[in-house]
Tab-separated table of C-alpha atoms in Angstrom:
chain	number	residue	atom	x	y	z
A	1	MET	CA	-6.962	-6.497	180.262
A	2	LYS	CA	-10.540	-7.316	179.295
A	3	CYS	CA	-13.222	-6.884	181.920
A	4	LYS	CA	-14.313	-10.527	181.767
A	5	LEU	CA	-10.761	-11.724	182.394
A	6	ALA	CA	-10.415	-9.210	185.239
A	7	GLN	CA	-13.602	-10.551	186.795
A	8	TYR	CA	-12.306	-14.135	186.533
A	9	GLN	CA	-9.166	-12.984	188.253
A	10	LEU	CA	-11.168	-11.216	190.937
A	11	MET	CA	-12.872	-14.511	191.741
A	12	LEU	CA	-9.522	-16.299	191.825
A	13	ASP	CA	-8.075	-13.539	193.983
A	14	GLN	CA	-10.843	-13.876	196.526
A	15	ALA	CA	-10.184	-17.617	196.674
A	16	GLY	CA	-6.464	-16.973	197.246
A	17	GLU	CA	-5.515	-18.630	193.972
A	18	GLN	CA	-4.089	-15.587	192.245
A	19	PRO	CA	-0.327	-15.244	191.658
A	20	ALA	CA	1.199	-11.949	192.849
A	21	TRP	CA	2.116	-10.713	189.368
A	22	GLN	CA	-1.457	-11.172	188.151
A	23	ARG	CA	-2.765	-9.381	191.196
A	24	ARG	CA	-0.743	-6.298	190.266
A	25	ARG	CA	-2.239	-6.357	186.763
A	26	LEU	CA	-5.692	-6.722	188.289
A	27	GLU	CA	-5.112	-3.787	190.648
A	28	ARG	CA	-4.043	-1.642	187.686
A	29	HIS	CA	-7.207	-2.606	185.818
A	30	LEU	CA	-9.442	-1.929	188.829
A	31	SER	CA	-7.885	1.493	189.330
A	32	ARG	CA	-9.339	2.629	186.013
A	33	CYS	CA	-12.445	0.431	185.503
A	34	ALA	CA	-15.549	1.467	187.437
A	35	ALA	CA	-17.603	-1.450	186.081
A	36	CYS	CA	-15.213	-4.056	187.476
A	37	CYS	CA	-15.053	-2.187	190.796
A	38	ALA	CA	-18.855	-2.380	191.007
A	39	TRP	CA	-18.718	-6.062	190.035
A	40	SER	CA	-16.205	-6.700	192.828
A	41	ALA	CA	-18.381	-4.909	195.414
A	42	GLU	CA	-21.446	-6.877	194.373
A	43	TRP	CA	-19.518	-10.129	194.458
A	44	GLN	CA	-18.507	-9.394	198.049
A	45	ALA	CA	-22.066	-8.444	198.994
A	46	LEU	CA	-23.269	-11.748	197.546
A	47	ALA	CA	-20.674	-13.692	199.486
A	48	LEU	CA	-21.612	-11.980	202.753
A	49	ALA	CA	-25.346	-12.374	202.296
A	50	THR	CA	-25.040	-16.040	201.272
A	51	ARG	CA	-22.938	-17.032	204.251
A	52	ALA	CA	-25.150	-15.214	206.728
A	53	ALA	CA	-28.168	-17.350	205.869
A	54	THR	CA	-27.050	-20.832	206.967
A	55	PRO	CA	-29.362	-22.129	209.714
A	56	PRO	CA	-28.049	-24.309	212.552
A	57	LEU	CA	-28.313	-28.077	212.512
A	58	THR	CA	-30.971	-29.690	214.691
A	59	ALA	CA	-29.838	-31.670	217.725
A	60	ALA	CA	-31.732	-34.725	216.482
A	61	THR	CA	-29.716	-34.868	213.252
A	62	ARG	CA	-26.459	-34.576	215.162
A	63	GLN	CA	-27.550	-37.309	217.535
A	64	ARG	CA	-28.459	-39.642	214.660
A	65	ILE	CA	-24.993	-39.161	213.186
A	66	LEU	CA	-23.345	-39.936	216.529
A	67	ASP	CA	-25.543	-43.011	216.950
A	68	ALA	CA	-24.472	-44.196	213.506
A	69	GLY	CA	-20.876	-43.633	214.576
A	70	ARG	CA	-21.388	-45.722	217.713
A	71	HIS	CA	-23.048	-48.460	215.699
A	72	ALA	CA	-20.188	-48.539	213.167
A	73	LEU	CA	-17.629	-48.813	215.964
A	74	ALA	CA	-19.576	-51.620	217.590
A	75	GLU	CA	-19.690	-53.497	214.264
A	76	GLN	CA	-15.916	-53.208	213.983
A	77	GLY	CA	-15.523	-54.453	217.544
A	78	VAL	CA	-14.016	-51.206	218.814
A	79	PRO	CA	-15.057	-50.484	222.424
A	80	VAL	CA	-16.870	-47.129	222.660
A	81	GLN	CA	-15.350	-44.780	225.215
A	82	ALA	CA	-17.463	-43.169	227.908
A	83	GLU	CA	-18.717	-39.642	227.225
A	84	GLY	CA	-16.358	-36.923	228.415
A	85	ALA	CA	-13.349	-39.248	228.333
A	86	ASN	CA	-11.684	-37.139	225.690
A	87	ALA	CA	-13.051	-33.682	226.424
A	88	HIS	CA	-9.711	-32.177	225.412
A	89	LEU	CA	-10.495	-33.073	221.806
A	90	SER	CA	-13.654	-30.981	221.677
A	91	PRO	CA	-13.707	-28.279	218.991
A	92	SER	CA	-12.544	-25.202	220.815
A	93	SER	CA	-10.706	-22.257	219.376
A	94	GLY	CA	-8.464	-19.577	220.741
A	95	ARG	CA	-4.938	-19.496	221.987
A	96	ALA	CA	-5.693	-20.586	225.545
A	97	SER	CA	-7.453	-23.785	224.531
A	98	ARG	CA	-4.857	-24.553	221.885
A	99	PHE	CA	-2.181	-24.042	224.498
A	100	ARG	CA	-3.811	-26.623	226.724
A	101	ARG	CA	-3.462	-29.254	224.012
A	102	LEU	CA	0.266	-29.488	224.413
A	103	ASP	CA	1.042	-30.971	221.014
A	104	LEU	CA	-0.667	-28.258	218.970
A	105	PRO	CA	1.058	-25.347	217.247
A	106	ALA	CA	0.683	-22.790	220.022
A	107	PHE	CA	2.854	-24.844	222.325
A	108	THR	CA	5.296	-25.569	219.515
A	109	TYR	CA	5.881	-21.855	219.128
A	110	TRP	CA	6.201	-21.296	222.874
A	111	ARG	CA	8.343	-24.303	223.631
A	112	PRO	CA	11.776	-22.691	222.968
A	113	ALA	CA	10.791	-19.605	224.947
A	114	LEU	CA	9.601	-21.723	227.868
A	115	ALA	CA	12.772	-23.804	227.798
A	116	ALA	CA	14.918	-20.653	227.787
A	117	ALA	CA	12.914	-19.203	230.683
A	118	ALA	CA	13.316	-22.441	232.663
A	119	VAL	CA	17.091	-22.481	232.120
A	120	LEU	CA	17.331	-18.817	233.124
A	121	LEU	CA	15.286	-19.487	236.259
A	122	LEU	CA	17.527	-22.409	237.176
A	123	LEU	CA	20.671	-20.320	236.673
A	124	VAL	CA	19.392	-17.387	238.740
A	125	GLY	CA	18.018	-19.719	241.408
A	126	GLY	CA	21.281	-21.659	241.542
A	127	PHE	CA	23.279	-18.469	241.889
A	128	ARG	CA	21.069	-17.243	244.690
A	129	LEU	CA	21.253	-20.583	246.449
A	130	SER	CA	25.023	-20.701	246.160
A	131	THR	CA	25.382	-17.235	247.661
A	132	ARG	CA	22.844	-17.669	250.447
A	133	PRO	CA	20.535	-20.551	251.122
A	134	PRO	CA	16.855	-19.735	251.175
A	135	ALA	CA	15.717	-19.102	254.719
A	136	GLY	CA	13.154	-16.929	256.362
A	137	GLY	CA	10.752	-17.475	253.508
A	138	ILE	CA	11.094	-17.169	249.745
A	139	VAL	CA	9.829	-13.590	249.711
A	140	ASN	CA	12.551	-12.449	252.100
A	141	TRP	CA	15.073	-14.365	250.085
A	142	LEU	CA	13.965	-12.888	246.768
A	143	THR	CA	13.611	-9.356	248.061
A	144	GLY	CA	16.966	-9.512	249.821
A	145	SER	CA	15.472	-8.782	253.226
A	146	HIS	CA	16.801	-12.027	254.608
A	147	ARG	CA	19.287	-10.299	256.891
A	148	ASN	CA	18.616	-10.562	260.649
A	149	THR	CA	16.310	-13.469	260.037
A	150	ALA	CA	15.736	-16.338	262.408
A	151	TRP	CA	18.165	-18.400	260.367
A	152	GLU	CA	20.992	-15.911	260.869
A	153	GLU	CA	20.254	-15.651	264.578
A	154	GLY	CA	20.458	-19.434	264.809
A	155	VAL	CA	23.828	-19.428	263.068
A	156	ASP	CA	25.098	-16.732	265.436
A	157	GLN	CA	24.045	-18.844	268.388
A	158	GLN	CA	25.783	-21.877	266.945
A	159	LEU	CA	28.954	-19.861	266.325
A	160	GLU	CA	28.815	-18.595	269.908
A	161	GLN	CA	28.453	-22.165	271.195
A	162	MET	CA	31.342	-23.265	269.014
A	163	GLY	CA	33.472	-20.441	270.429
A	164	GLU	CA	32.629	-21.492	273.936
A	165	THR	CA	33.461	-25.104	273.131
A	166	LEU	CA	36.821	-24.065	271.640
A	167	ALA	CA	37.566	-21.950	274.701
A	168	GLY	CA	36.759	-24.985	276.884
A	169	ILE	CA	39.074	-27.165	274.848
A	170	SER	CA	41.895	-24.643	275.108
A	171	ARG	CA	41.397	-24.503	278.879
A	172	ASP	CA	41.568	-28.312	279.037
A	173	ILE	CA	44.809	-28.281	277.041
A	174	LEU	CA	46.319	-25.813	279.479
A	175	VAL	CA	45.278	-28.050	282.380
A	176	ILE	CA	46.859	-31.041	280.713
A	177	ARG	CA	50.096	-29.082	280.258
A	178	ASN	CA	49.996	-27.996	283.927
A	179	VAL	CA	49.610	-24.409	283.068
A	180	THR	CA	47.126	-22.413	285.075
A	181	PRO	CA	44.985	-20.117	283.121
A	182	ASP	CA	46.267	-17.086	285.082
A	183	GLU	CA	49.909	-17.943	284.397
A	184	PRO	CA	51.239	-16.100	281.383
A	185	LEU	CA	51.989	-18.320	278.466
A	186	PRO	CA	55.594	-18.721	277.456
A	187	ALA	CA	56.737	-16.703	274.474
A	188	TRP	CA	56.154	-18.270	271.124
A	189	LYS	CA	59.816	-18.432	270.263
A	190	ASP	CA	60.453	-20.491	273.421
A	191	GLN	CA	58.031	-23.121	272.329
A	192	PRO	CA	59.706	-26.279	271.097
A	193	GLU	CA	59.264	-26.761	267.440
A	194	LEU	CA	56.829	-29.416	266.565
A	195	GLU	CA	58.251	-32.162	264.543
A	196	MET	CA	56.080	-32.898	261.672
A	197	GLU	CA	56.235	-36.215	260.091
A	198	GLU	CA	56.365	-36.145	256.392
A	199	GLN	CA	53.442	-37.804	254.969
A	200	VAL	CA	53.657	-39.441	251.669
A	201	ILE	CA	50.486	-38.901	249.869
B	1	MET	CA	-5.867	-32.591	206.211
B	2	GLY	CA	-5.250	-30.328	209.184
B	3	GLN	CA	-4.088	-31.352	212.627
B	4	PRO	CA	-7.449	-31.327	214.483
B	5	GLU	CA	-9.154	-33.408	211.784
B	6	LYS	CA	-6.446	-36.049	211.966
B	7	LYS	CA	-6.715	-36.157	215.736
B	8	TRP	CA	-10.490	-36.405	215.685
B	9	ILE	CA	-10.489	-39.182	213.106
B	10	ALA	CA	-7.818	-41.103	215.014
B	11	ALA	CA	-9.701	-40.615	218.291
B	12	TYR	CA	-12.944	-41.790	216.698
B	13	ARG	CA	-11.233	-44.894	215.326
B	14	ARG	CA	-10.105	-45.625	218.878
B	15	GLY	CA	-13.737	-45.510	220.025
B	16	ASP	CA	-14.269	-41.876	220.993
B	17	VAL	CA	-17.671	-40.879	219.594
B	18	GLU	CA	-17.291	-37.329	220.929
B	19	ALA	CA	-14.420	-36.865	218.477
B	20	LEU	CA	-16.875	-37.673	215.686
B	21	GLY	CA	-19.189	-35.004	217.120
B	22	SER	CA	-16.334	-32.504	216.982
B	23	LEU	CA	-15.673	-33.435	213.369
B	24	VAL	CA	-19.346	-33.010	212.437
B	25	GLU	CA	-19.490	-29.615	214.129
B	26	HIS	CA	-16.241	-28.473	212.527
B	27	TYR	CA	-17.554	-29.082	208.999
B	28	ARG	CA	-21.192	-28.274	209.665
B	29	ARG	CA	-21.258	-24.781	208.236
B	30	PRO	CA	-19.595	-25.305	204.835
B	31	LEU	CA	-21.137	-28.711	204.214
B	32	PHE	CA	-24.636	-27.931	205.425
B	33	GLY	CA	-24.571	-24.564	203.659
B	34	PHE	CA	-23.665	-26.237	200.378
B	35	ILE	CA	-26.317	-28.935	200.730
B	36	LEU	CA	-28.914	-26.347	201.687
B	37	ARG	CA	-28.258	-24.417	198.459
B	38	MET	CA	-28.630	-27.598	196.442
B	39	THR	CA	-31.865	-28.854	198.019
B	40	ASP	CA	-35.376	-27.472	198.267
B	41	SER	CA	-35.804	-27.265	202.035
B	42	VAL	CA	-33.986	-27.365	205.358
B	43	ALA	CA	-35.504	-30.793	206.109
B	44	ASP	CA	-34.146	-32.198	202.823
B	45	ALA	CA	-30.774	-30.618	203.542
B	46	GLU	CA	-30.655	-32.246	206.987
B	47	ASP	CA	-31.501	-35.631	205.444
B	48	VAL	CA	-28.682	-35.311	202.921
B	49	PHE	CA	-26.290	-33.971	205.553
B	50	GLN	CA	-26.792	-36.946	207.836
B	51	GLU	CA	-26.603	-39.354	204.894
B	52	VAL	CA	-23.236	-37.822	203.955
B	53	TRP	CA	-21.977	-38.559	207.448
B	54	PHE	CA	-23.423	-42.068	207.463
B	55	ARG	CA	-21.494	-42.792	204.278
B	56	ALA	CA	-18.369	-41.066	205.561
B	57	ILE	CA	-18.484	-43.163	208.762
B	58	ARG	CA	-18.988	-46.350	206.760
B	59	HIS	CA	-16.114	-45.618	204.399
B	60	LEU	CA	-13.735	-43.892	206.781
B	61	ASP	CA	-11.213	-46.703	206.307
B	62	SER	CA	-11.135	-46.125	202.555
B	63	TYR	CA	-10.607	-42.367	202.961
B	64	ARG	CA	-7.368	-41.460	201.175
B	65	GLU	CA	-7.811	-37.878	199.935
B	66	LYS	CA	-5.673	-35.037	201.182
B	67	LYS	CA	-8.550	-32.817	202.257
B	68	PHE	CA	-11.294	-34.249	204.393
B	69	LEU	CA	-13.715	-31.478	203.451
B	70	SER	CA	-13.256	-32.169	199.736
B	71	TRP	CA	-14.002	-35.815	200.401
B	72	LEU	CA	-17.183	-34.866	202.246
B	73	PHE	CA	-18.196	-32.570	199.379
B	74	ARG	CA	-17.605	-35.393	196.922
B	75	ILE	CA	-19.902	-37.682	198.915
B	76	ALA	CA	-22.508	-34.916	199.209
B	77	ARG	CA	-22.364	-34.188	195.500
B	78	ASN	CA	-22.824	-37.858	194.569
B	79	LEU	CA	-25.758	-38.130	196.957
B	80	LEU	CA	-27.380	-35.010	195.529
B	81	ILE	CA	-26.973	-36.316	191.984
B	82	ASP	CA	-28.540	-39.661	192.994
B	83	ARG	CA	-31.358	-37.810	194.667
B	84	ALA	CA	-32.000	-35.651	191.590
B	85	ARG	CA	-32.064	-38.766	189.379
B	86	ARG	CA	-34.531	-40.491	191.700
B	87	ALA	CA	-36.737	-37.397	191.783
B	88	LYS	CA	-36.926	-37.475	187.983
B	89	LEU	CA	-38.060	-41.099	188.069
B	90	ILE	CA	-40.867	-40.457	190.552
B	91	VAL	CA	-44.014	-39.431	188.675
B	92	PRO	CA	-46.763	-38.240	191.027
B	93	LEU	CA	-50.155	-39.843	190.375
B	94	SER	CA	-52.728	-37.185	189.603
B	95	GLY	CA	-54.835	-36.177	192.553
B	96	THR	CA	-53.165	-38.492	195.074
B	97	ASP	CA	-50.798	-35.915	196.547
B	98	MET	CA	-53.482	-33.305	196.843
B	99	GLU	CA	-55.827	-35.684	198.602
B	100	ALA	CA	-53.181	-36.831	201.047
B	101	THR	CA	-52.241	-33.273	202.022
B	102	PRO	CA	-54.447	-31.511	204.578
B	103	TRP	CA	-56.156	-28.380	203.228
B	104	GLU	CA	-54.367	-26.086	205.753
B	105	ALA	CA	-51.027	-27.167	204.391
B	106	ARG	CA	-52.216	-26.428	200.863
B	107	LEU	CA	-53.215	-22.909	201.818
B	108	ALA	CA	-50.108	-21.776	203.701
B	109	SER	CA	-46.708	-22.306	202.116
B	110	PRO	CA	-43.600	-22.140	204.326
B	111	ALA	CA	-41.614	-20.715	201.382
B	112	PRO	CA	-41.117	-16.934	201.276
B	113	GLY	CA	-44.042	-15.298	199.486
B	114	PRO	CA	-43.831	-12.695	196.695
B	115	ASP	CA	-44.236	-9.868	199.211
B	116	ARG	CA	-41.177	-11.037	201.126
B	117	LEU	CA	-39.239	-11.450	197.923
B	118	THR	CA	-40.001	-7.990	196.648
B	119	GLN	CA	-39.909	-5.919	199.830
B	120	GLY	CA	-37.282	-5.116	202.417
B	121	HIS	CA	-33.516	-4.962	202.132
B	122	ASP	CA	-32.597	-8.445	203.400
B	123	LEU	CA	-30.652	-9.926	200.522
B	124	ALA	CA	-30.378	-13.485	201.809
B	125	PRO	CA	-33.896	-14.803	200.970
B	126	ARG	CA	-33.804	-13.114	197.573
B	127	ILE	CA	-30.438	-14.624	196.788
B	128	GLU	CA	-31.801	-17.983	197.865
B	129	ALA	CA	-34.782	-17.661	195.527
B	130	ALA	CA	-32.595	-16.426	192.670
B	131	LEU	CA	-30.153	-19.284	193.207
B	132	LYS	CA	-32.917	-21.866	192.864
B	133	ARG	CA	-33.505	-20.586	189.334
B	134	LEU	CA	-29.891	-21.119	188.258
B	135	PRO	CA	-28.814	-24.195	186.268
B	136	ARG	CA	-27.549	-26.974	188.506
B	137	GLU	CA	-23.822	-26.738	187.595
B	138	GLN	CA	-23.746	-22.977	188.117
B	139	ARG	CA	-25.562	-23.238	191.433
B	140	GLU	CA	-23.167	-25.958	192.494
B	141	VAL	CA	-20.064	-23.869	191.741
B	142	PHE	CA	-21.611	-20.904	193.510
B	143	ALA	CA	-22.471	-22.960	196.612
B	144	LEU	CA	-19.121	-24.754	196.708
B	145	ARG	CA	-17.255	-21.457	196.502
B	146	MET	CA	-19.460	-19.216	198.637
B	147	GLU	CA	-20.637	-21.708	201.249
B	148	GLY	CA	-17.977	-24.367	201.141
B	149	GLY	CA	-15.080	-21.958	200.644
B	150	LEU	CA	-13.445	-24.383	198.219
B	151	PRO	CA	-10.835	-23.008	195.822
B	152	PHE	CA	-11.705	-23.127	192.125
B	153	LYS	CA	-9.035	-25.738	191.525
B	154	GLU	CA	-10.814	-28.061	193.961
B	155	ILE	CA	-14.246	-27.214	192.519
B	156	ALA	CA	-13.001	-28.074	189.036
B	157	ARG	CA	-11.682	-31.398	190.347
B	158	LEU	CA	-15.016	-32.184	192.006
B	159	GLN	CA	-16.983	-31.350	188.872
B	160	GLU	CA	-14.429	-33.181	186.728
B	161	THR	CA	-13.911	-30.162	184.535
B	162	SER	CA	-11.279	-27.483	183.875
B	163	ILE	CA	-10.675	-24.534	186.155
B	164	ASN	CA	-11.731	-22.193	183.325
B	165	THR	CA	-15.086	-23.937	183.045
B	166	ALA	CA	-15.578	-23.665	186.798
B	167	LEU	CA	-14.718	-19.963	186.602
B	168	ALA	CA	-17.056	-19.447	183.649
B	169	ARG	CA	-19.915	-21.173	185.504
B	170	MET	CA	-19.322	-18.962	188.497
B	171	HIS	CA	-19.217	-15.883	186.293
B	172	TYR	CA	-22.508	-16.810	184.642
B	173	ALA	CA	-24.071	-17.452	188.052
B	174	VAL	CA	-22.942	-14.111	189.446
B	175	THR	CA	-24.006	-12.259	186.280
B	176	LYS	CA	-27.490	-13.801	186.456
B	177	LEU	CA	-27.786	-13.093	190.162
B	178	ARG	CA	-26.716	-9.494	189.530
B	179	GLN	CA	-29.435	-9.131	186.938
B	180	GLU	CA	-32.069	-10.608	189.224
B	181	LEU	CA	-30.950	-8.604	192.238
B	182	LYS	CA	-30.215	-5.379	190.391
B	183	LYS	CA	-32.602	-3.316	192.481
B	184	ASP	CA	-31.358	-4.818	195.735
B	185	PHE	CA	-27.774	-4.070	194.843
B	186	LYS	CA	-28.718	-0.463	194.117
B	187	ASP	CA	-30.415	-0.239	197.521
B	188	TYR	CA	-27.497	-2.024	199.144
B	189	SER	CA	-24.904	0.342	197.675
B	190	GLY	CA	-27.201	3.278	198.475
B	191	ALA	CA	-27.470	2.160	202.079
B	192	ARG	CA	-23.720	1.744	202.320
B	193	SER	CA	-22.856	5.181	200.950
């Protein structure tokens, strides 16, 4: 490869316009041509030094452009929005800011992962709820230290009350059947069989 | 055109001027850098820069190109050509300019002096001075590539020429700059090693 052609290809390579097969040829040439290596280094130095020297734009120029923009909108009859109404469209970079704008690529990449995490959370939460309802605070529930909580004590009390109620009912039944509570109950086999009516469902 | 540009343009069309500000800021560096290389001063560059945006705002409805930046460069290039043509037509009357300029301004030039151009290791002002001596087409390719970051294919399209011509112009520009900055490059490589 001639040096001039290699230098053309170096420029194309830096611009990302070089096919892979030509890049390999270029690399082979550079490995044995000191002149082209020096040319490449100087090209990069030029690029760096040129880009470093761009001064900022004055605020007045920017303002004049925005005023022209406002004027053009007014001519077209488009109502100009108040300042700060669309702050989310300001030029910001970085993953966090991109993530905030929900329709930009960062969220697109995260969306399946977030959906999967939400489904997983629902499944785990549902399982936990089905085994024991959350009581005594979410931390106790999650850490499993929900035993002997106020909720369980309440249930115990209710069960105790239910037991007492059932005992009362059984006593009432005995009274109705003229059986004193102290009298021993007749043996089960002596009890007349209850006739059950067949129910057609 | 990328996603943010589309959003900003759509938001501006709906009446959001801040979106226009975002657009201006997004393209400031490549566009202003290019214009700065093609004009004589920062003040001229700012004039052209704002004129590019005035035109872009006026013709936003007729914008059809794929890349917004290329469209802006096209507007900038046309403006710079018009400006160069006008400058050729203006013939200064002898003595008038000198009389109108205060004597202090005639003594002190804001441009970098020969001492600044020949001393120190800061390449940027020397490159700037060397670039001003390049033919217009070569300087344009150099600025579009180095400042604007445009690919050669796009540069060739802008200059209405072939990609090989654009590459050749760039090669000539770099070769000339290398010759002019030979000593600086030696110092630069010496400082690096």
